[in-house]
PDB file of C-alpha atoms and ligand atoms in Angstrom:
ATOM      1  CA  ALA A 224      13.991 -18.629  -4.354  1.00  0.00           C
ATOM      2  CA  CYS A 225      10.718 -20.305  -3.434  1.00  0.00           C
ATOM      3  CA  SER A 226      12.240 -23.627  -2.499  1.00  0.00           C
ATOM      4  CA  SER A 227      14.975 -22.202  -0.295  1.00  0.00           C
ATOM      5  CA  LYS A 228      14.025 -21.928   3.347  1.00  0.00           C
ATOM      6  CA  TYR A 229      14.906 -18.275   3.435  1.00  0.00           C
ATOM      7  CA  VAL A 230      14.212 -15.658   0.854  1.00  0.00           C
ATOM      8  CA  LEU A 231      16.804 -12.915   0.832  1.00  0.00           C
ATOM      9  CA  SER A 232      15.101  -9.684   0.109  1.00  0.00           C
ATOM     10  CA  GLN A 233      17.198  -7.459  -2.067  1.00  0.00           C
ATOM     11  CA  MET A 234      19.910  -5.136  -0.747  1.00  0.00           C
ATOM     12  CA  HIS A 235      17.772  -2.016  -0.576  1.00  0.00           C
ATOM     13  CA  PRO A 236      18.795   1.469   0.535  1.00  0.00           C
ATOM     14  CA  MET A 237      15.888   1.380   2.946  1.00  0.00           C
ATOM     15  CA  TRP A 238      17.064  -1.717   4.773  1.00  0.00           C
ATOM     16  CA  GLN A 239      20.871  -1.585   4.483  1.00  0.00           C
ATOM     17  CA  GLY A 240      21.467  -5.211   3.675  1.00  0.00           C
ATOM     18  CA  PRO A 241      19.817  -8.584   3.020  1.00  0.00           C
ATOM     19  CA  LEU A 242      17.049  -9.625   5.320  1.00  0.00           C
ATOM     20  CA  ALA A 243      16.150 -13.293   5.624  1.00  0.00           C
ATOM     21  CA  VAL A 244      12.443 -13.964   5.663  1.00  0.00           C
ATOM     22  CA  PRO A 245      11.314 -17.338   7.039  1.00  0.00           C
ATOM     23  CA  GLY A 246       9.217 -19.357   4.542  1.00  0.00           C
ATOM     24  CA  GLY A 247       9.020 -16.866   1.723  1.00  0.00           C
ATOM     25  CA  ASP A 248       6.795 -18.593  -0.818  1.00  0.00           C
ATOM     26  CA  ARG A 249       4.104 -15.881  -0.818  1.00  0.00           C
ATOM     27  CA  GLN A 250       6.049 -12.633  -0.906  1.00  0.00           C
ATOM     28  CA  SER A 251       4.982  -9.290  -2.400  1.00  0.00           C
ATOM     29  CA  PRO A 252       5.081  -7.330  -4.646  1.00  0.00           C
ATOM     30  CA  ILE A 253       4.709  -9.314  -7.879  1.00  0.00           C
ATOM     31  CA  ASP A 254       4.246  -8.699 -11.581  1.00  0.00           C
ATOM     32  CA  ILE A 255       0.636  -9.454 -12.499  1.00  0.00           C
ATOM     33  CA  VAL A 256       0.657 -11.329 -15.819  1.00  0.00           C
ATOM     34  CA  VAL A 257      -2.807 -10.316 -16.957  1.00  0.00           C
ATOM     35  CA  ARG A 258      -3.366 -13.163 -19.426  1.00  0.00           C
ATOM     36  CA  LYS A 259      -2.417 -15.714 -16.704  1.00  0.00           C
ATOM     37  CA  SER A 260      -4.879 -14.339 -14.139  1.00  0.00           C
ATOM     38  CA  VAL A 261      -7.938 -16.549 -13.616  1.00  0.00           C
ATOM     39  CA  LEU A 262     -11.490 -15.140 -13.618  1.00  0.00           C
ATOM     40  CA  ASP A 263     -13.272 -16.022 -10.361  1.00  0.00           C
ATOM     41  CA  THR A 264     -17.018 -15.394 -10.695  1.00  0.00           C
ATOM     42  CA  GLU A 265     -17.392 -15.824  -6.913  1.00  0.00           C
ATOM     43  CA  LEU A 266     -15.449 -12.578  -6.320  1.00  0.00           C
ATOM     44  CA  LYS A 267     -17.784  -9.861  -5.058  1.00  0.00           C
ATOM     45  CA  PRO A 268     -17.668  -6.086  -5.479  1.00  0.00           C
ATOM     46  CA  LEU A 269     -15.541  -4.281  -2.888  1.00  0.00           C
ATOM     47  CA  LEU A 270     -17.594  -2.669  -0.127  1.00  0.00           C
ATOM     48  CA  THR A 271     -15.753   0.237   1.520  1.00  0.00           C
ATOM     49  CA  LYS A 272     -17.316   2.315   4.286  1.00  0.00           C
ATOM     50  CA  TYR A 273     -14.865   5.026   5.348  1.00  0.00           C
ATOM     51  CA  ASP A 274     -15.674   7.701   7.953  1.00  0.00           C
ATOM     52  CA  PRO A 275     -13.470  10.811   7.415  1.00  0.00           C
ATOM     53  CA  GLN A 276     -13.903  11.582  11.131  1.00  0.00           C
ATOM     54  CA  THR A 277     -11.649   8.602  11.937  1.00  0.00           C
ATOM     55  CA  CYS A 278      -8.682  10.279  10.216  1.00  0.00           C
ATOM     56  CA  GLN A 279      -6.123  11.256  12.878  1.00  0.00           C
ATOM     57  CA  GLN A 280      -2.605  12.085  11.729  1.00  0.00           C
ATOM     58  CA  ILE A 281      -0.035  12.045   8.964  1.00  0.00           C
ATOM     59  CA  TRP A 282       3.581  11.118   9.613  1.00  0.00           C
ATOM     60  CA  ASN A 283       6.922  10.295   8.017  1.00  0.00           C
ATOM     61  CA  ASN A 284       8.090   6.885   9.247  1.00  0.00           C
ATOM     62  CA  GLY A 285      11.382   6.972   7.352  1.00  0.00           C
ATOM     63  CA  TYR A 286      10.096   4.617   4.581  1.00  0.00           C
ATOM     64  CA  SER A 287       6.988   6.466   3.345  1.00  0.00           C
ATOM     65  CA  PHE A 288       4.404   8.846   4.760  1.00  0.00           C
ATOM     66  CA  LEU A 289       1.328   7.362   6.406  1.00  0.00           C
ATOM     67  CA  VAL A 290      -2.153   8.751   7.025  1.00  0.00           C
ATOM     68  CA  GLU A 291      -3.403   6.963  10.133  1.00  0.00           C
ATOM     69  CA  TYR A 292      -6.990   6.254  11.103  1.00  0.00           C
ATOM     70  CA  ASP A 293      -8.624   5.463  14.445  1.00  0.00           C
ATOM     71  CA  ASP A 294      -9.110   1.693  14.180  1.00  0.00           C
ATOM     72  CA  THR A 295     -10.557   1.171  17.682  1.00  0.00           C
ATOM     73  CA  THR A 296     -14.078   0.855  16.192  1.00  0.00           C
ATOM     74  CA  ASP A 297     -15.611  -0.486  12.967  1.00  0.00           C
ATOM     75  CA  LYS A 298     -16.287   3.004  11.591  1.00  0.00           C
ATOM     76  CA  SER A 299     -13.994   2.659   8.556  1.00  0.00           C
ATOM     77  CA  THR A 300     -14.164  -0.809   7.056  1.00  0.00           C
ATOM     78  CA  LEU A 301     -13.655  -2.942   3.963  1.00  0.00           C
ATOM     79  CA  LYS A 302     -15.809  -5.977   3.171  1.00  0.00           C
ATOM     80  CA  GLY A 303     -16.667  -8.059   0.107  1.00  0.00           C
ATOM     81  CA  GLY A 304     -14.241  -8.619  -2.744  1.00  0.00           C
ATOM     82  CA  PRO A 305     -12.303 -11.816  -1.954  1.00  0.00           C
ATOM     83  CA  LEU A 306     -12.787 -11.318   1.777  1.00  0.00           C
ATOM     84  CA  GLN A 307     -14.878 -13.476   4.128  1.00  0.00           C
ATOM     85  CA  ASP A 308     -14.587 -11.119   7.095  1.00  0.00           C
ATOM     86  CA  LYS A 309     -14.796  -7.402   7.916  1.00  0.00           C
ATOM     87  CA  PHE A 310     -11.500  -5.480   7.856  1.00  0.00           C
ATOM     88  CA  ARG A 311     -10.759  -2.163   9.589  1.00  0.00           C
ATOM     89  CA  LEU A 312      -8.800   0.611   7.853  1.00  0.00           C
ATOM     90  CA  CYS A 313      -5.723   1.497   9.892  1.00  0.00           C
ATOM     91  CA  GLN A 314      -3.590   3.541   7.483  1.00  0.00           C
ATOM     92  CA  PHE A 315      -2.750   4.364   3.909  1.00  0.00           C
ATOM     93  CA  HIS A 316       0.609   5.217   2.370  1.00  0.00           C
ATOM     94  CA  PHE A 317       2.357   5.351  -1.001  1.00  0.00           C
ATOM     95  CA  HIS A 318       5.457   4.042  -2.815  1.00  0.00           C
ATOM     96  CA  TRP A 319       7.096   6.110  -5.588  1.00  0.00           C
ATOM     97  CA  GLY A 320      10.219   6.589  -7.725  1.00  0.00           C
ATOM     98  CA  GLU A 321      12.769   9.335  -8.249  1.00  0.00           C
ATOM     99  CA  SER A 322      11.285   9.839 -11.716  1.00  0.00           C
ATOM    100  CA  ASN A 323       7.878   9.263 -13.303  1.00  0.00           C
ATOM    101  CA  ALA A 324       9.335   6.254 -15.144  1.00  0.00           C
ATOM    102  CA  TRP A 325       9.004   3.916 -12.168  1.00  0.00           C
ATOM    103  CA  GLY A 326       7.913   3.759  -8.532  1.00  0.00           C
ATOM    104  CA  SER A 327       5.076   1.256  -8.210  1.00  0.00           C
ATOM    105  CA  GLU A 328       5.580  -2.034  -6.332  1.00  0.00           C
ATOM    106  CA  HIS A 329       3.194  -4.180  -8.396  1.00  0.00           C
ATOM    107  CA  THR A 330       3.274  -4.085 -12.191  1.00  0.00           C
ATOM    108  CA  LEU A 331       0.807  -5.141 -14.892  1.00  0.00           C
ATOM    109  CA  ASP A 332       2.565  -7.209 -17.557  1.00  0.00           C
ATOM    110  CA  ARG A 333       5.789  -5.582 -16.397  1.00  0.00           C
ATOM    111  CA  ARG A 334       4.306  -2.100 -16.853  1.00  0.00           C
ATOM    112  CA  LEU A 335       5.607   0.231 -14.154  1.00  0.00           C
ATOM    113  CA  PHE A 336       3.599   3.131 -12.774  1.00  0.00           C
ATOM    114  CA  PRO A 337       5.130   6.233 -11.156  1.00  0.00           C
ATOM    115  CA  ALA A 338       3.546   5.437  -7.785  1.00  0.00           C
ATOM    116  CA  GLU A 339       1.233   3.071  -5.900  1.00  0.00           C
ATOM    117  CA  LEU A 340      -1.230   3.722  -3.053  1.00  0.00           C
ATOM    118  CA  HIS A 341      -1.765   1.086  -0.330  1.00  0.00           C
ATOM    119  CA  LEU A 342      -4.864   1.185   1.893  1.00  0.00           C
ATOM    120  CA  VAL A 343      -4.094  -1.126   4.821  1.00  0.00           C
ATOM    121  CA  HIS A 344      -6.878  -2.970   6.695  1.00  0.00           C
ATOM    122  CA  TRP A 345      -6.867  -5.711   9.368  1.00  0.00           C
ATOM    123  CA  ASN A 346      -9.384  -8.483  10.143  1.00  0.00           C
ATOM    124  CA  SER A 347     -11.461  -7.161  13.053  1.00  0.00           C
ATOM    125  CA  ASP A 348     -13.836 -10.154  12.992  1.00  0.00           C
ATOM    126  CA  LYS A 349     -10.985 -12.445  14.069  1.00  0.00           C
ATOM    127  CA  TYR A 350      -8.451 -10.218  15.855  1.00  0.00           C
ATOM    128  CA  SER A 351      -8.531  -7.264  18.247  1.00  0.00           C
ATOM    129  CA  LEU A 352      -5.340  -5.450  17.229  1.00  0.00           C
ATOM    130  CA  PHE A 353      -3.429  -4.767  14.008  1.00  0.00           C
ATOM    131  CA  GLU A 354      -0.260  -6.091  15.673  1.00  0.00           C
ATOM    132  CA  GLU A 355      -2.049  -9.418  16.237  1.00  0.00           C
ATOM    133  CA  ALA A 356      -3.582  -9.637  12.754  1.00  0.00           C
ATOM    134  CA  VAL A 357      -0.309  -8.838  10.983  1.00  0.00           C
ATOM    135  CA  MET A 358       1.071 -12.226  12.074  1.00  0.00           C
ATOM    136  CA  GLU A 359      -1.884 -14.256  10.755  1.00  0.00           C
ATOM    137  CA  GLU A 360      -2.548 -15.816   7.345  1.00  0.00           C
ATOM    138  CA  ASN A 361      -5.892 -14.029   6.917  1.00  0.00           C
ATOM    139  CA  GLY A 362      -4.992 -11.006   9.024  1.00  0.00           C
ATOM    140  CA  LEU A 363      -4.619  -8.155   6.536  1.00  0.00           C
ATOM    141  CA  ALA A 364      -6.216  -6.828   3.363  1.00  0.00           C
ATOM    142  CA  VAL A 365      -4.397  -4.166   1.348  1.00  0.00           C
ATOM    143  CA  ILE A 366      -5.975  -2.336  -1.589  1.00  0.00           C
ATOM    144  CA  GLY A 367      -3.360  -1.282  -4.159  1.00  0.00           C
ATOM    145  CA  VAL A 368      -4.128   1.591  -6.545  1.00  0.00           C
ATOM    146  CA  PHE A 369      -1.761   2.639  -9.340  1.00  0.00           C
ATOM    147  CA  LEU A 370      -1.043   6.341  -9.839  1.00  0.00           C
ATOM    148  CA  LYS A 371      -0.452   7.864 -13.270  1.00  0.00           C
ATOM    149  CA  VAL A 372       0.780  11.394 -14.017  1.00  0.00           C
ATOM    150  CA  GLY A 373      -1.924  13.504 -15.599  1.00  0.00           C
ATOM    151  CA  LYS A 374      -4.496  15.924 -14.301  1.00  0.00           C
ATOM    152  CA  ARG A 375      -4.287  17.275 -10.755  1.00  0.00           C
ATOM    153  CA  HIS A 376      -6.101  15.177  -8.142  1.00  0.00           C
ATOM    154  CA  GLU A 377      -8.195  17.670  -6.164  1.00  0.00           C
ATOM    155  CA  GLY A 378      -8.766  15.290  -3.236  1.00  0.00           C
ATOM    156  CA  LEU A 379      -5.033  14.574  -2.909  1.00  0.00           C
ATOM    157  CA  GLN A 380      -4.092  18.246  -2.610  1.00  0.00           C
ATOM    158  CA  LYS A 381      -5.034  18.497   1.093  1.00  0.00           C
ATOM    159  CA  LEU A 382      -2.565  15.684   1.743  1.00  0.00           C
ATOM    160  CA  VAL A 383       0.130  17.212  -0.516  1.00  0.00           C
ATOM    161  CA  ASP A 384      -0.185  20.512   1.369  1.00  0.00           C
ATOM    162  CA  ALA A 385       0.555  18.713   4.656  1.00  0.00           C
ATOM    163  CA  LEU A 386       3.797  17.083   3.447  1.00  0.00           C
ATOM    164  CA  PRO A 387       6.228  20.005   4.001  1.00  0.00           C
ATOM    165  CA  ALA A 388       5.359  19.795   7.720  1.00  0.00           C
ATOM    166  CA  ILE A 389       6.553  16.155   7.864  1.00  0.00           C
ATOM    167  CA  ARG A 390       9.676  16.456   5.692  1.00  0.00           C
ATOM    168  CA  HIS A 391      11.894  14.587   8.142  1.00  0.00           C
ATOM    169  CA  LYS A 392      11.683  11.018   9.473  1.00  0.00           C
ATOM    170  CA  ASP A 393       9.562  10.709  12.657  1.00  0.00           C
ATOM    171  CA  SER A 394       7.741  14.030  12.129  1.00  0.00           C
ATOM    172  CA  VAL A 395       3.974  13.906  12.752  1.00  0.00           C
ATOM    173  CA  VAL A 396       1.184  16.438  12.318  1.00  0.00           C
ATOM    174  CA  GLU A 397      -2.536  16.298  13.033  1.00  0.00           C
ATOM    175  CA  PHE A 398      -4.506  15.438   9.898  1.00  0.00           C
ATOM    176  CA  THR A 399      -8.280  15.162  10.106  1.00  0.00           C
ATOM    177  CA  ARG A 400     -11.458  14.809   8.075  1.00  0.00           C
ATOM    178  CA  PHE A 401      -9.820  13.162   5.081  1.00  0.00           C
ATOM    179  CA  ASP A 402     -11.982  10.676   3.151  1.00  0.00           C
ATOM    180  CA  PRO A 403      -9.715   7.994   1.649  1.00  0.00           C
ATOM    181  CA  ALA A 404     -12.543   6.951  -0.693  1.00  0.00           C
ATOM    182  CA  CYS A 405     -11.596   9.999  -2.809  1.00  0.00           C
ATOM    183  CA  LEU A 406      -8.366   8.162  -3.678  1.00  0.00           C
ATOM    184  CA  LEU A 407     -10.163   5.090  -5.067  1.00  0.00           C
ATOM    185  CA  PRO A 408     -10.782   4.845  -8.827  1.00  0.00           C
ATOM    186  CA  THR A 409     -14.365   5.244 -10.056  1.00  0.00           C
ATOM    187  CA  ASN A 410     -14.457   1.550 -10.981  1.00  0.00           C
ATOM    188  CA  THR A 411     -13.733  -0.599  -7.901  1.00  0.00           C
ATOM    189  CA  ASN A 412     -15.411  -3.703  -9.345  1.00  0.00           C
ATOM    190  CA  ASP A 413     -12.418  -4.642 -11.516  1.00  0.00           C
ATOM    191  CA  TYR A 414      -9.402  -5.905  -9.573  1.00  0.00           C
ATOM    192  CA  TRP A 415      -6.878  -8.724  -9.229  1.00  0.00           C
ATOM    193  CA  THR A 416      -6.389 -10.532  -5.934  1.00  0.00           C
ATOM    194  CA  TYR A 417      -3.705 -12.874  -4.575  1.00  0.00           C
ATOM    195  CA  HIS A 418      -2.206 -13.985  -1.264  1.00  0.00           C
ATOM    196  CA  GLY A 419       1.020 -12.166  -0.421  1.00  0.00           C
ATOM    197  CA  SER A 420       2.982 -10.275   2.177  1.00  0.00           C
ATOM    198  CA  LEU A 421       3.899  -6.897   3.562  1.00  0.00           C
ATOM    199  CA  THR A 422       6.392  -5.271   1.191  1.00  0.00           C
ATOM    200  CA  THR A 423       8.465  -3.796   4.037  1.00  0.00           C
ATOM    201  CA  PRO A 424       9.788  -5.447   7.208  1.00  0.00           C
ATOM    202  CA  PRO A 425       8.602  -7.659   8.868  1.00  0.00           C
ATOM    203  CA  LEU A 426       7.432  -8.879   5.379  1.00  0.00           C
ATOM    204  CA  THR A 427       4.888 -11.161   7.066  1.00  0.00           C
ATOM    205  CA  GLU A 428       2.775 -13.336   4.732  1.00  0.00           C
ATOM    206  CA  SER A 429      -0.570 -12.157   6.042  1.00  0.00           C
ATOM    207  CA  VAL A 430      -1.951 -10.018   3.198  1.00  0.00           C
ATOM    208  CA  SER A 431      -4.898 -10.541   0.875  1.00  0.00           C
ATOM    209  CA  TRP A 432      -3.844  -8.187  -1.909  1.00  0.00           C
ATOM    210  CA  ILE A 433      -6.532  -6.416  -3.940  1.00  0.00           C
ATOM    211  CA  VAL A 434      -4.942  -4.537  -6.862  1.00  0.00           C
ATOM    212  CA  MET A 435      -7.319  -2.221  -8.738  1.00  0.00           C
ATOM    213  CA  LYS A 436      -7.393  -2.391 -12.516  1.00  0.00           C
ATOM    214  CA  GLN A 437      -8.224   1.312 -12.914  1.00  0.00           C
ATOM    215  CA  HIS A 438      -5.540   3.817 -11.894  1.00  0.00           C
ATOM    216  CA  ILE A 439      -5.999   7.329 -10.508  1.00  0.00           C
ATOM    217  CA  GLU A 440      -4.353  10.427 -11.965  1.00  0.00           C
ATOM    218  CA  VAL A 441      -2.231  12.921 -10.037  1.00  0.00           C
ATOM    219  CA  SER A 442      -0.293  15.897 -11.419  1.00  0.00           C
ATOM    220  CA  HIS A 443       3.462  15.987 -11.998  1.00  0.00           C
ATOM    221  CA  ASP A 444       3.739  18.723  -9.349  1.00  0.00           C
ATOM    222  CA  GLN A 445       1.773  16.719  -6.752  1.00  0.00           C
ATOM    223  CA  LEU A 446       4.101  13.756  -7.218  1.00  0.00           C
ATOM    224  CA  ALA A 447       7.142  16.078  -7.016  1.00  0.00           C
ATOM    225  CA  VAL A 448       6.074  17.035  -3.487  1.00  0.00           C
ATOM    226  CA  PHE A 449       6.215  13.329  -2.485  1.00  0.00           C
ATOM    227  CA  ARG A 450       9.874  13.406  -3.582  1.00  0.00           C
ATOM    228  CA  SER A 451      10.568  16.446  -1.381  1.00  0.00           C
ATOM    229  CA  LEU A 452      10.198  14.207   1.682  1.00  0.00           C
ATOM    230  CA  LEU A 453      13.334  12.855   3.353  1.00  0.00           C
ATOM    231  CA  PHE A 454      14.313   9.367   4.581  1.00  0.00           C
ATOM    232  CA  THR A 455      16.432  11.070   7.211  1.00  0.00           C
ATOM    233  CA  SER A 456      15.620  12.769  10.500  1.00  0.00           C
ATOM    234  CA  ALA A 457      16.275  16.445  11.214  1.00  0.00           C
ATOM    235  CA  GLU A 458      19.392  15.606  13.290  1.00  0.00           C
ATOM    236  CA  GLU A 459      21.220  13.673  10.551  1.00  0.00           C
ATOM    237  CA  GLU A 460      23.872  15.640   8.636  1.00  0.00           C
ATOM    238  CA  VAL A 461      23.303  14.014   5.243  1.00  0.00           C
ATOM    239  CA  GLN A 462      19.718  14.497   4.043  1.00  0.00           C
ATOM    240  CA  LYS A 463      18.467  11.737   1.717  1.00  0.00           C
ATOM    241  CA  SER A 464      15.436  12.310  -0.543  1.00  0.00           C
ATOM    242  CA  MET A 465      12.615   9.851   0.030  1.00  0.00           C
ATOM    243  CA  VAL A 466      12.413   8.261  -3.438  1.00  0.00           C
ATOM    244  CA  ASN A 467      12.445   4.695  -4.812  1.00  0.00           C
ATOM    245  CA  ASN A 468      10.805   3.402  -1.601  1.00  0.00           C
ATOM    246  CA  PHE A 469       9.546   0.244  -3.319  1.00  0.00           C
ATOM    247  CA  ARG A 470      10.578  -3.381  -2.927  1.00  0.00           C
ATOM    248  CA  VAL A 471      11.850  -5.412  -5.865  1.00  0.00           C
ATOM    249  CA  GLN A 472       9.410  -7.975  -7.196  1.00  0.00           C
ATOM    250  CA  GLN A 473       9.197 -11.442  -5.679  1.00  0.00           C
ATOM    251  CA  PRO A 474       8.708 -14.899  -7.242  1.00  0.00           C
ATOM    252  CA  LEU A 475       5.114 -16.013  -7.780  1.00  0.00           C
ATOM    253  CA  CYS A 476       5.958 -19.539  -6.494  1.00  0.00           C
ATOM    254  CA  GLY A 477       2.986 -21.132  -8.232  1.00  0.00           C
ATOM    255  CA  ARG A 478       0.391 -18.756  -6.813  1.00  0.00           C
ATOM    256  CA  THR A 479      -2.718 -17.981  -8.874  1.00  0.00           C
ATOM    257  CA  VAL A 480      -3.748 -14.363  -9.355  1.00  0.00           C
ATOM    258  CA  ARG A 481      -7.543 -14.185  -9.635  1.00  0.00           C
ATOM    259  CA  SER A 482      -9.451 -11.469 -11.498  1.00  0.00           C
ATOM    260  CA  SER A 483     -12.931 -10.161 -10.723  1.00  0.00           C
ATOM    261  CA  PHE A 484     -13.518  -9.358 -14.409  1.00  0.00           C
ATOM    262  CA  SER A 485     -12.806 -10.865 -17.788  1.00  0.00           C
TER     263      SER A 485
HETATM  264  N1  LIG B 790       3.576  -1.776   1.851  1.00  0.00           N
HETATM  265  S1  LIG B 790       2.479  -2.710   2.626  1.00  0.00           S
HETATM  266  O1  LIG B 790       1.147  -2.242   2.332  1.00  0.00           O
HETATM  267  O2  LIG B 790       2.746  -4.108   2.316  1.00  0.00           O
HETATM  268  C1  LIG B 790       2.703  -2.526   4.365  1.00  0.00           C
HETATM  269  C2  LIG B 790       1.601  -2.247   5.176  1.00  0.00           C
HETATM  270  C3  LIG B 790       1.780  -2.083   6.554  1.00  0.00           C
HETATM  271  C4  LIG B 790       3.050  -2.214   7.120  1.00  0.00           C
HETATM  272  C5  LIG B 790       3.224  -2.009   8.595  1.00  0.00           C
HETATM  273  O3  LIG B 790       2.277  -1.717   9.296  1.00  0.00           O
HETATM  274  N2  LIG B 790       4.475  -2.139   9.124  1.00  0.00           N
HETATM  275  C6  LIG B 790       4.728  -1.788  10.530  1.00  0.00           C
HETATM  276  C7  LIG B 790       4.293  -2.798  11.543  1.00  0.00           C
HETATM  277  C8  LIG B 790       3.899  -2.362  12.773  1.00  0.00           C
HETATM  278  C9  LIG B 790       3.515  -3.262  13.753  1.00  0.00           C
HETATM  279  C10 LIG B 790       3.529  -4.613  13.490  1.00  0.00           C
HETATM  280  F1  LIG B 790       3.158  -5.501  14.433  1.00  0.00           F
HETATM  281  C11 LIG B 790       3.899  -5.066  12.267  1.00  0.00           C
HETATM  282  C12 LIG B 790       4.253  -4.148  11.300  1.00  0.00           C
HETATM  283  F2  LIG B 790       4.552  -4.590  10.090  1.00  0.00           F
HETATM  284  C13 LIG B 790       4.151  -2.507   6.306  1.00  0.00           C
HETATM  285  C14 LIG B 790       3.974  -2.663   4.913  1.00  0.00           C
END
């Protein structure tokens, strides 16, 4: 699929049919084959500086639910890691399955996790808007964090409690003073990084992926509330549960996945 000019993304309930993506030799998500990742001693620790005051709203976009941040200033940023520039946090969202057996987009040696968190940042040293950065090779940086089912995540509960208010597609509610750092694992020094793409349309190949080695734990009940969301809007007759909102894995096409640890 790497050689062909177009990569057909899979027929997915979310997108109702194949979608040709120009180029397509650095698509995401991928399986990370741990023993094939290459230690890069130049990789630095991640430096996140998130201001909870920049948190604005939470909404259901019909694919996932997003918590959006004010990205008109450099108040919430990501630096370091594999990155040369400063990146502004614009939103975070999740991908999950209909059961705890699957749901993550990336996998570690084919191991599936029940869900995956994506913290989305854009390069504010080089661009002035997300919409601009999303089209550029070095435009975005997304931190991926695996979720496992276990003890209740206290920090996540405020978000879980807001979900019933955004059950339907296109519903939005005010959501403030949420610190996304509470969703990061305690160890943010150990990660894998590779060049990839957005995992939903427009699938642009503009993402420096940073996938954390350490997962976070959430409770079974917290994850069940994710599954109570709907793909469909309030007007539609048939209500469809928002589950399995992940993309199938894409060919590595000779890319190297680097690790910050050995
Ligand atoms: N799952 S992921 O982390 O890879 C991902 C992150 C962000 C987006 C996104 O912002 N899409 C909407 C969107 C909005 C405007 C625009 F110009 C481009 C664009 F993709 C899609 C997927």
